[in-house]
PDB file of C-alpha atoms in Angstrom:
ATOM      1  CA  MET J   1    -153.932 -56.988 -27.777  1.00  0.00           C
ATOM      2  CA  THR J   2    -151.511 -57.226 -30.676  1.00  0.00           C
ATOM      3  CA  PHE J   3    -148.861 -59.931 -30.844  1.00  0.00           C
ATOM      4  CA  THR J   4    -145.788 -59.399 -33.043  1.00  0.00           C
ATOM      5  CA  TYR J   5    -144.000 -62.272 -34.751  1.00  0.00           C
ATOM      6  CA  GLU J   6    -140.655 -61.546 -36.436  1.00  0.00           C
ATOM      7  CA  ARG J   7    -139.510 -63.427 -39.520  1.00  0.00           C
ATOM      8  CA  LYS J   8    -137.003 -63.092 -42.374  1.00  0.00           C
ATOM      9  CA  ALA J   9    -137.968 -63.815 -45.960  1.00  0.00           C
ATOM     10  CA  ASN J  10    -136.137 -66.925 -47.159  1.00  0.00           C
ATOM     11  CA  TYR J  11    -134.615 -67.313 -50.613  1.00  0.00           C
ATOM     12  CA  TYR J  12    -136.756 -70.350 -51.452  1.00  0.00           C
ATOM     13  CA  GLU J  13    -139.904 -68.275 -50.858  1.00  0.00           C
ATOM     14  CA  THR J  14    -139.095 -65.876 -53.680  1.00  0.00           C
ATOM     15  CA  ASP J  15    -139.946 -65.971 -57.365  1.00  0.00           C
ATOM     16  CA  MET J  16    -137.727 -65.144 -60.341  1.00  0.00           C
ATOM     17  CA  MET J  17    -138.027 -61.430 -59.551  1.00  0.00           C
ATOM     18  CA  GLY J  18    -136.536 -61.997 -56.087  1.00  0.00           C
ATOM     19  CA  VAL J  19    -139.871 -61.128 -54.493  1.00  0.00           C
ATOM     20  CA  VAL J  20    -141.709 -63.312 -51.983  1.00  0.00           C
ATOM     21  CA  HIS J  21    -144.335 -65.320 -53.873  1.00  0.00           C
ATOM     22  CA  HIS J  22    -147.869 -64.367 -52.894  1.00  0.00           C
ATOM     23  CA  SER J  23    -148.756 -67.884 -51.657  1.00  0.00           C
ATOM     24  CA  ASN J  24    -146.208 -67.638 -48.836  1.00  0.00           C
ATOM     25  CA  TYR J  25    -148.139 -64.941 -47.009  1.00  0.00           C
ATOM     26  CA  LEU J  26    -150.751 -67.508 -45.980  1.00  0.00           C
ATOM     27  CA  ARG J  27    -147.941 -69.535 -44.426  1.00  0.00           C
ATOM     28  CA  TYR J  28    -146.712 -66.416 -42.630  1.00  0.00           C
ATOM     29  CA  PHE J  29    -150.207 -65.860 -41.248  1.00  0.00           C
ATOM     30  CA  GLU J  30    -150.267 -69.460 -40.005  1.00  0.00           C
ATOM     31  CA  GLU J  31    -146.836 -69.234 -38.365  1.00  0.00           C
ATOM     32  CA  ALA J  32    -147.818 -65.987 -36.649  1.00  0.00           C
ATOM     33  CA  ARG J  33    -151.215 -67.391 -35.568  1.00  0.00           C
ATOM     34  CA  ILE J  34    -149.589 -70.447 -33.963  1.00  0.00           C
ATOM     35  CA  ALA J  35    -147.036 -68.226 -32.155  1.00  0.00           C
ATOM     36  CA  PHE J  36    -149.856 -65.870 -31.089  1.00  0.00           C
ATOM     37  CA  MET J  37    -151.861 -68.761 -29.610  1.00  0.00           C
ATOM     38  CA  ASP J  38    -148.731 -70.037 -27.849  1.00  0.00           C
ATOM     39  CA  SER J  39    -148.250 -66.565 -26.339  1.00  0.00           C
ATOM     40  CA  LEU J  40    -151.797 -66.739 -24.950  1.00  0.00           C
ATOM     41  CA  GLY J  41    -151.081 -70.120 -23.361  1.00  0.00           C
ATOM     42  CA  ILE J  42    -153.141 -71.976 -25.987  1.00  0.00           C
ATOM     43  CA  PRO J  43    -150.645 -74.239 -27.766  1.00  0.00           C
ATOM     44  CA  TYR J  44    -152.162 -75.490 -31.012  1.00  0.00           C
ATOM     45  CA  LYS J  45    -150.431 -78.838 -30.552  1.00  0.00           C
ATOM     46  CA  GLU J  46    -152.284 -79.263 -27.257  1.00  0.00           C
ATOM     47  CA  LEU J  47    -155.602 -78.485 -28.952  1.00  0.00           C
ATOM     48  CA  GLU J  48    -154.900 -81.241 -31.472  1.00  0.00           C
ATOM     49  CA  GLU J  49    -153.844 -83.649 -28.723  1.00  0.00           C
ATOM     50  CA  ASN J  50    -157.272 -83.015 -27.182  1.00  0.00           C
ATOM     51  CA  GLY J  51    -158.973 -83.851 -30.484  1.00  0.00           C
ATOM     52  CA  ILE J  52    -159.728 -80.272 -31.536  1.00  0.00           C
ATOM     53  CA  MET J  53    -158.798 -78.824 -34.920  1.00  0.00           C
ATOM     54  CA  SER J  54    -159.094 -75.234 -36.075  1.00  0.00           C
ATOM     55  CA  PRO J  55    -159.374 -75.192 -39.868  1.00  0.00           C
ATOM     56  CA  VAL J  56    -159.291 -72.033 -41.941  1.00  0.00           C
ATOM     57  CA  LEU J  57    -162.749 -71.025 -43.152  1.00  0.00           C
ATOM     58  CA  SER J  58    -161.712 -67.978 -45.146  1.00  0.00           C
ATOM     59  CA  VAL J  59    -158.706 -65.820 -45.960  1.00  0.00           C
ATOM     60  CA  GLN J  60    -158.455 -62.248 -47.147  1.00  0.00           C
ATOM     61  CA  CYS J  61    -155.082 -60.884 -48.176  1.00  0.00           C
ATOM     62  CA  GLU J  62    -154.157 -57.480 -49.561  1.00  0.00           C
ATOM     63  CA  TYR J  63    -150.655 -56.961 -50.921  1.00  0.00           C
ATOM     64  CA  LYS J  64    -149.413 -53.374 -50.534  1.00  0.00           C
ATOM     65  CA  ARG J  65    -145.638 -53.628 -51.111  1.00  0.00           C
ATOM     66  CA  MET J  66    -143.204 -56.322 -52.177  1.00  0.00           C
ATOM     67  CA  VAL J  67    -141.070 -58.228 -49.694  1.00  0.00           C
ATOM     68  CA  GLN J  68    -137.693 -59.412 -50.952  1.00  0.00           C
ATOM     69  CA  PHE J  69    -135.262 -62.103 -49.897  1.00  0.00           C
ATOM     70  CA  GLY J  70    -133.525 -61.299 -46.601  1.00  0.00           C
ATOM     71  CA  GLU J  71    -135.923 -58.586 -45.478  1.00  0.00           C
ATOM     72  CA  THR J  72    -137.252 -58.891 -41.953  1.00  0.00           C
ATOM     73  CA  MET J  73    -140.995 -58.744 -41.462  1.00  0.00           C
ATOM     74  CA  LEU J  74    -142.946 -57.987 -38.327  1.00  0.00           C
ATOM     75  CA  ILE J  75    -146.231 -59.874 -38.497  1.00  0.00           C
ATOM     76  CA  LYS J  76    -148.748 -58.284 -36.150  1.00  0.00           C
ATOM     77  CA  VAL J  77    -151.656 -60.519 -35.146  1.00  0.00           C
ATOM     78  CA  SER J  78    -154.789 -59.605 -33.222  1.00  0.00           C
ATOM     79  CA  LEU J  79    -157.956 -61.477 -32.351  1.00  0.00           C
ATOM     80  CA  ILE J  80    -160.915 -59.487 -33.664  1.00  0.00           C
ATOM     81  CA  GLU J  81    -163.808 -61.938 -33.118  1.00  0.00           C
ATOM     82  CA  TYR J  82    -164.333 -64.981 -30.927  1.00  0.00           C
ATOM     83  CA  ASN J  83    -167.489 -66.764 -29.746  1.00  0.00           C
ATOM     84  CA  GLY J  84    -166.242 -70.126 -28.477  1.00  0.00           C
ATOM     85  CA  ILE J  85    -166.815 -71.931 -31.775  1.00  0.00           C
ATOM     86  CA  ARG J  86    -165.351 -69.461 -34.292  1.00  0.00           C
ATOM     87  CA  MET J  87    -162.608 -66.876 -34.316  1.00  0.00           C
ATOM     88  CA  LYS J  88    -161.327 -64.236 -36.693  1.00  0.00           C
ATOM     89  CA  LEU J  89    -157.805 -62.800 -36.688  1.00  0.00           C
ATOM     90  CA  ASN J  90    -156.319 -59.698 -38.252  1.00  0.00           C
ATOM     91  CA  TYR J  91    -152.771 -59.572 -39.648  1.00  0.00           C
ATOM     92  CA  GLU J  92    -150.548 -56.697 -40.642  1.00  0.00           C
ATOM     93  CA  ILE J  93    -147.102 -57.386 -42.060  1.00  0.00           C
ATOM     94  CA  VAL J  94    -144.666 -54.512 -41.681  1.00  0.00           C
ATOM     95  CA  ASP J  95    -141.149 -54.162 -43.061  1.00  0.00           C
ATOM     96  CA  LYS J  96    -138.977 -53.965 -39.949  1.00  0.00           C
ATOM     97  CA  LYS J  97    -136.463 -51.552 -41.500  1.00  0.00           C
ATOM     98  CA  SER J  98    -138.848 -49.026 -43.083  1.00  0.00           C
ATOM     99  CA  GLY J  99    -141.902 -49.525 -40.872  1.00  0.00           C
ATOM    100  CA  LYS J 100    -144.084 -49.632 -43.998  1.00  0.00           C
ATOM    101  CA  VAL J 101    -147.042 -51.986 -44.239  1.00  0.00           C
ATOM    102  CA  THR J 102    -146.469 -54.638 -46.901  1.00  0.00           C
ATOM    103  CA  THR J 103    -149.503 -56.854 -46.404  1.00  0.00           C
ATOM    104  CA  ARG J 104    -152.841 -56.923 -44.579  1.00  0.00           C
ATOM    105  CA  GLY J 105    -155.027 -59.939 -44.024  1.00  0.00           C
ATOM    106  CA  ILE J 106    -157.815 -61.628 -42.107  1.00  0.00           C
ATOM    107  CA  THR J 107    -158.394 -65.321 -41.435  1.00  0.00           C
ATOM    108  CA  SER J 108    -161.533 -66.961 -40.065  1.00  0.00           C
ATOM    109  CA  HIS J 109    -161.467 -70.291 -38.237  1.00  0.00           C
ATOM    110  CA  CYS J 110    -163.758 -72.652 -36.401  1.00  0.00           C
ATOM    111  CA  PHE J 111    -163.121 -75.381 -33.842  1.00  0.00           C
ATOM    112  CA  LEU J 112    -163.962 -78.941 -34.870  1.00  0.00           C
ATOM    113  CA  SER J 113    -163.631 -82.416 -33.405  1.00  0.00           C
ATOM    114  CA  LYS J 114    -161.606 -84.974 -35.342  1.00  0.00           C
ATOM    115  CA  ASN J 115    -164.849 -86.287 -36.849  1.00  0.00           C
ATOM    116  CA  GLY J 116    -165.684 -82.828 -38.211  1.00  0.00           C
ATOM    117  CA  ARG J 117    -168.312 -81.754 -35.668  1.00  0.00           C
ATOM    118  CA  PRO J 118    -168.294 -78.189 -34.276  1.00  0.00           C
ATOM    119  CA  VAL J 119    -166.726 -77.908 -30.825  1.00  0.00           C
ATOM    120  CA  SER J 120    -167.404 -75.199 -28.280  1.00  0.00           C
ATOM    121  CA  LEU J 121    -164.274 -74.328 -26.338  1.00  0.00           C
ATOM    122  CA  LYS J 122    -166.576 -72.848 -23.698  1.00  0.00           C
ATOM    123  CA  ASN J 123    -167.954 -76.321 -23.002  1.00  0.00           C
ATOM    124  CA  ASN J 124    -164.913 -78.479 -23.801  1.00  0.00           C
ATOM    125  CA  MET J 125    -161.780 -76.463 -23.013  1.00  0.00           C
ATOM    126  CA  THR J 126    -162.899 -73.802 -20.542  1.00  0.00           C
ATOM    127  CA  GLU J 127    -159.345 -72.678 -19.740  1.00  0.00           C
ATOM    128  CA  TYR J 128    -158.646 -71.875 -23.407  1.00  0.00           C
ATOM    129  CA  HIS J 129    -162.038 -70.252 -23.830  1.00  0.00           C
ATOM    130  CA  GLU J 130    -161.273 -67.895 -20.934  1.00  0.00           C
ATOM    131  CA  LYS J 131    -157.880 -66.994 -22.422  1.00  0.00           C
ATOM    132  CA  PHE J 132    -159.450 -66.112 -25.778  1.00  0.00           C
ATOM    133  CA  LEU J 133    -162.112 -64.003 -24.021  1.00  0.00           C
ATOM    134  CA  GLU J 134    -159.431 -62.241 -21.968  1.00  0.00           C
ATOM    135  CA  CYS J 135    -157.516 -61.454 -25.157  1.00  0.00           C
ATOM    136  CA  LEU J 136    -160.678 -60.120 -26.806  1.00  0.00           C
ATOM    137  CA  ASP J 137    -161.378 -57.967 -23.718  1.00  0.00           C
ATOM    138  CA  LYS J 138    -157.889 -56.445 -23.993  1.00  0.00           C
ATOM    139  CA  VAL J 139    -158.622 -55.553 -27.614  1.00  0.00           C
ATOM    140  CA  SER J 140    -161.888 -53.810 -26.738  1.00  0.00           C
ATOM    141  CA  ASP J 141    -160.236 -52.018 -23.794  1.00  0.00           C
ATOM    142  CA  ASN J 142    -157.634 -50.536 -26.176  1.00  0.00           C
ATOM    143  CA  GLN J 143    -160.193 -49.204 -28.660  1.00  0.00           C
TER     144      GLN J 143
END
């Protein structure tokens, strides 16, 4: 299952060349990830209200083409791994007008309690665990 998040590049996100600064892509990934989770019925705010955090463990980002102020991006997000305690997501940013890939990335996350201990969604938030598994099943069905 691939979720698509649409976003325009803002002026303040660009550098002196009028190109989106590379650090902003991590923010784009985060925005798209939060929207993706919302679309699954797993609001991140609700996770936090239940004492569960999902920090980033690692990020990979490959820049293929520049994005400039005002261009509209389609940020495609898909869950590629999930085991109840960790998850990994894939991102592909595409220029809406040309359809060309501008950026590819992967983020890895875990689920932790507020005191920093690993949390299993399977044991603590069964409803969310099932939704992640369902999403992962849809991915494997489409391959």
